[in-house]
Amino acid sequence: MLNYNAIVKLVKENSKILDLGCGSGALFKMLVDKKNVKGVGVEIDENCVIEALEKGLSVIQGDLDEGLKQFPDKSFDYAILNQTLQSTNNPELVIDEMLRVAKRSIVSFPNFAYWKVRFYLFFKGKMPKSKALPYEWYNTPNIHLLTVNDFFEFCKKRNIKIEESVYLTRKKARSGILIRTITNFFSEEVVFVISK
C-alpha cells in the first residue's frame, strides 16, 4: 500500500492512464477516487479482470509480453507498471511499449539489493523471504531480479530519462536523487517516473 500512495502522489489530477498488470484494480480504483483519472487496465489473470470490472473499472485481458499494439502512440498521460516489471518475460519490450503509448511511465519494483535481502542471503544462504518478497524460489513470479543500480544502468543505455524517483521502506518514502549506493542499499521498493 505504501507504493500505491507514492504512485497516487506522482499522478496528476484528471490524467488518462494505462494501468499495466493492474491485478484486481486496487491501485486503479484508488487513482480514480483520489485523482479523478480515466483510463484502461490490462491484466492477464481472468479472475482479476472480473474483480476489476466489478469495481466499475475499464479493464481488458492481455499479456504485456505481447506488446501494446492496440494502443496508439502517446495516447495516455501515464502508463503504470506497479510491481510487475520483474515478472515479465521481456521487460525491455514492456518498457519500450510503455514509453511509446504514454507521455510518462511509472515503474515500481522490489529492490533486490535492499540490505535485508543481502543479509538474509548472506546469513541464511538461501533466497530471501519478506513481506515484499513472500514467495519461495520455486513458486515466485519474479523471473527478472533487479536493483536500483540495474534500473539506472538500463535507462542510461537506452537514453530513457528518469524524471522522478521515490525510494521506499515499509516505514517511509524518500524522494529525490541520493547517492545511488545508499538508495540501492536502503530501499526496499522503488518507484520511477520515466520518459523518452
XYZ file of C-alpha atoms in Angstrom:
196
model
C 0.000 0.000 0.000
C 2.947 2.335 0.598
C 3.879 2.250 -3.088
C 0.213 2.910 -4.007
C 0.341 6.190 -2.058
C 3.641 7.140 -3.714
C 2.180 6.475 -7.170
C -1.005 8.410 -6.420
C 1.130 11.428 -5.432
C 3.019 11.238 -8.746
C -0.078 11.161 -10.995
C -1.682 14.496 -11.882
C -5.434 15.023 -11.488
C -7.707 14.190 -14.424
C -4.976 12.247 -16.227
C -5.559 9.476 -18.726
C -3.786 6.330 -17.508
C -2.947 2.836 -18.670
C -2.531 0.504 -15.662
C -0.482 -2.485 -16.810
C -0.680 -5.667 -14.768
C -3.461 -3.999 -12.801
C -4.470 -7.115 -10.866
C -7.905 -6.729 -9.318
C -7.734 -2.946 -9.838
C -6.926 -1.707 -6.311
C -4.408 0.949 -7.444
C -6.501 1.883 -10.485
C -9.580 2.383 -8.255
C -7.534 4.466 -5.820
C -6.394 6.702 -8.698
C -9.978 7.065 -9.957
C -11.220 8.010 -6.477
C -8.359 10.311 -5.438
C -7.177 11.807 -8.748
C -10.255 11.501 -10.993
C -8.274 9.625 -13.645
C -9.762 7.946 -16.690
C -8.167 5.035 -18.436
C -7.771 1.342 -19.024
C -6.230 -1.539 -17.117
C -4.557 -4.551 -18.697
C -4.360 -7.812 -16.770
C -3.571 -11.392 -17.803
C -5.446 -13.164 -14.979
C -9.118 -13.670 -15.872
C -10.301 -13.696 -12.241
C -8.537 -10.405 -11.547
C -10.090 -8.883 -14.685
C -13.547 -9.870 -13.399
C -12.826 -8.352 -9.966
C -11.653 -5.103 -11.574
C -14.716 -4.944 -13.822
C -16.921 -5.445 -10.743
C -15.286 -2.301 -9.289
C -16.542 -0.384 -12.332
C -13.111 -0.139 -13.970
C -12.361 -0.440 -17.666
C -10.039 -3.452 -17.868
C -9.070 -5.777 -20.704
C -7.399 -9.148 -20.560
C -3.984 -9.144 -22.194
C -0.389 -10.315 -21.984
C 2.103 -7.452 -21.591
C 4.862 -9.555 -23.139
C 2.966 -9.443 -26.432
C 3.172 -5.652 -26.540
C 0.529 -2.934 -26.568
C -0.252 -2.797 -30.293
C -3.904 -1.984 -29.608
C -2.928 1.439 -28.222
C -1.709 4.333 -30.421
C 1.431 6.345 -29.678
C 1.178 8.837 -26.791
C -2.494 8.046 -26.170
C -2.079 8.198 -22.354
C -0.616 10.682 -19.898
C 0.798 7.817 -17.797
C 1.444 4.126 -18.283
C 1.821 2.488 -14.870
C 3.624 -0.777 -14.207
C 3.361 -1.424 -10.472
C 5.323 -4.376 -9.064
C 5.096 -6.238 -12.390
C 8.324 -5.498 -14.294
C 10.261 -8.283 -12.571
C 7.627 -10.860 -13.529
C 7.504 -10.094 -17.260
C 9.304 -12.323 -19.754
C 10.516 -9.394 -21.832
C 10.939 -6.305 -19.608
C 12.719 -4.353 -22.356
C 9.750 -4.705 -24.726
C 7.279 -3.826 -21.962
C 9.160 -0.613 -21.076
C 9.597 0.338 -24.751
C 5.859 -0.093 -25.295
C 5.012 1.923 -22.170
C 7.188 4.781 -23.373
C 5.566 4.607 -26.803
C 1.932 4.736 -25.633
C 2.324 7.282 -22.798
C 3.917 10.672 -22.256
C 5.318 9.420 -18.938
C 5.649 5.980 -17.437
C 5.683 4.965 -13.791
C 7.597 1.801 -12.932
C 7.865 0.277 -9.462
C 9.636 -2.879 -8.353
C 11.150 -4.551 -5.284
C 14.852 -3.731 -4.945
C 16.775 -6.985 -4.708
C 19.833 -5.122 -3.348
C 17.956 -3.992 -0.198
C 20.136 -4.569 2.864
C 17.740 -7.056 4.495
C 17.691 -9.146 1.304
C 21.511 -9.097 1.217
C 21.820 -10.077 4.871
C 19.190 -12.830 4.558
C 21.082 -14.347 1.637
C 24.442 -13.929 3.390
C 23.459 -15.376 6.766
C 20.858 -17.974 5.770
C 22.379 -18.934 2.443
C 19.037 -19.170 0.676
C 16.672 -16.965 -1.301
C 15.163 -14.285 0.931
C 11.541 -14.053 2.026
C 9.860 -10.928 3.371
C 6.583 -9.031 3.128
C 7.760 -7.583 -0.191
C 9.124 -10.971 -1.349
C 6.773 -13.574 0.166
C 7.470 -16.453 -2.243
C 9.752 -19.458 -2.238
C 12.375 -19.697 -5.007
C 10.319 -22.338 -6.833
C 6.972 -20.513 -6.930
C 7.980 -16.863 -7.241
C 6.581 -14.856 -10.143
C 9.816 -12.798 -10.050
C 11.831 -14.040 -13.012
C 13.967 -10.928 -13.620
C 15.520 -9.784 -10.359
C 16.797 -6.219 -10.461
C 18.184 -3.455 -8.306
C 18.125 0.344 -8.290
C 21.563 0.382 -9.944
C 20.429 -2.082 -12.625
C 17.492 0.168 -13.495
C 19.679 3.307 -13.674
C 22.067 1.471 -15.999
C 19.185 0.146 -18.137
C 17.792 3.672 -18.572
C 21.192 5.205 -19.331
C 21.936 2.650 -22.081
C 18.567 3.352 -23.739
C 18.504 7.153 -23.312
C 15.482 6.923 -21.018
C 15.072 9.962 -18.794
C 14.380 9.369 -15.094
C 12.187 12.347 -14.150
C 11.392 11.434 -10.553
C 12.278 8.698 -8.118
C 10.795 7.571 -4.817
C 12.677 5.196 -2.527
C 10.515 3.215 -0.124
C 10.889 1.191 3.020
C 7.974 -0.228 4.993
C 8.064 2.808 7.258
C 8.530 5.764 4.925
C 9.161 7.119 1.458
C 12.084 9.276 0.368
C 12.106 11.248 -2.863
C 14.862 12.730 -4.934
C 18.272 11.748 -6.157
C 20.521 10.418 -3.423
C 23.854 8.703 -3.784
C 22.907 5.560 -5.696
C 24.870 3.249 -3.411
C 22.841 4.436 -0.448
C 19.468 4.160 -2.206
C 20.401 0.761 -3.604
C 21.245 -0.477 -0.096
C 18.402 1.090 1.910
C 15.395 0.985 -0.459
C 13.029 -1.967 -0.193
C 10.882 -0.825 -3.128
C 11.387 1.921 -5.705
C 9.138 3.977 -7.954
C 10.461 5.779 -11.044
C 8.795 8.215 -13.424
C 10.463 7.801 -16.816
C 10.098 9.285 -20.290
C 11.798 9.312 -23.705
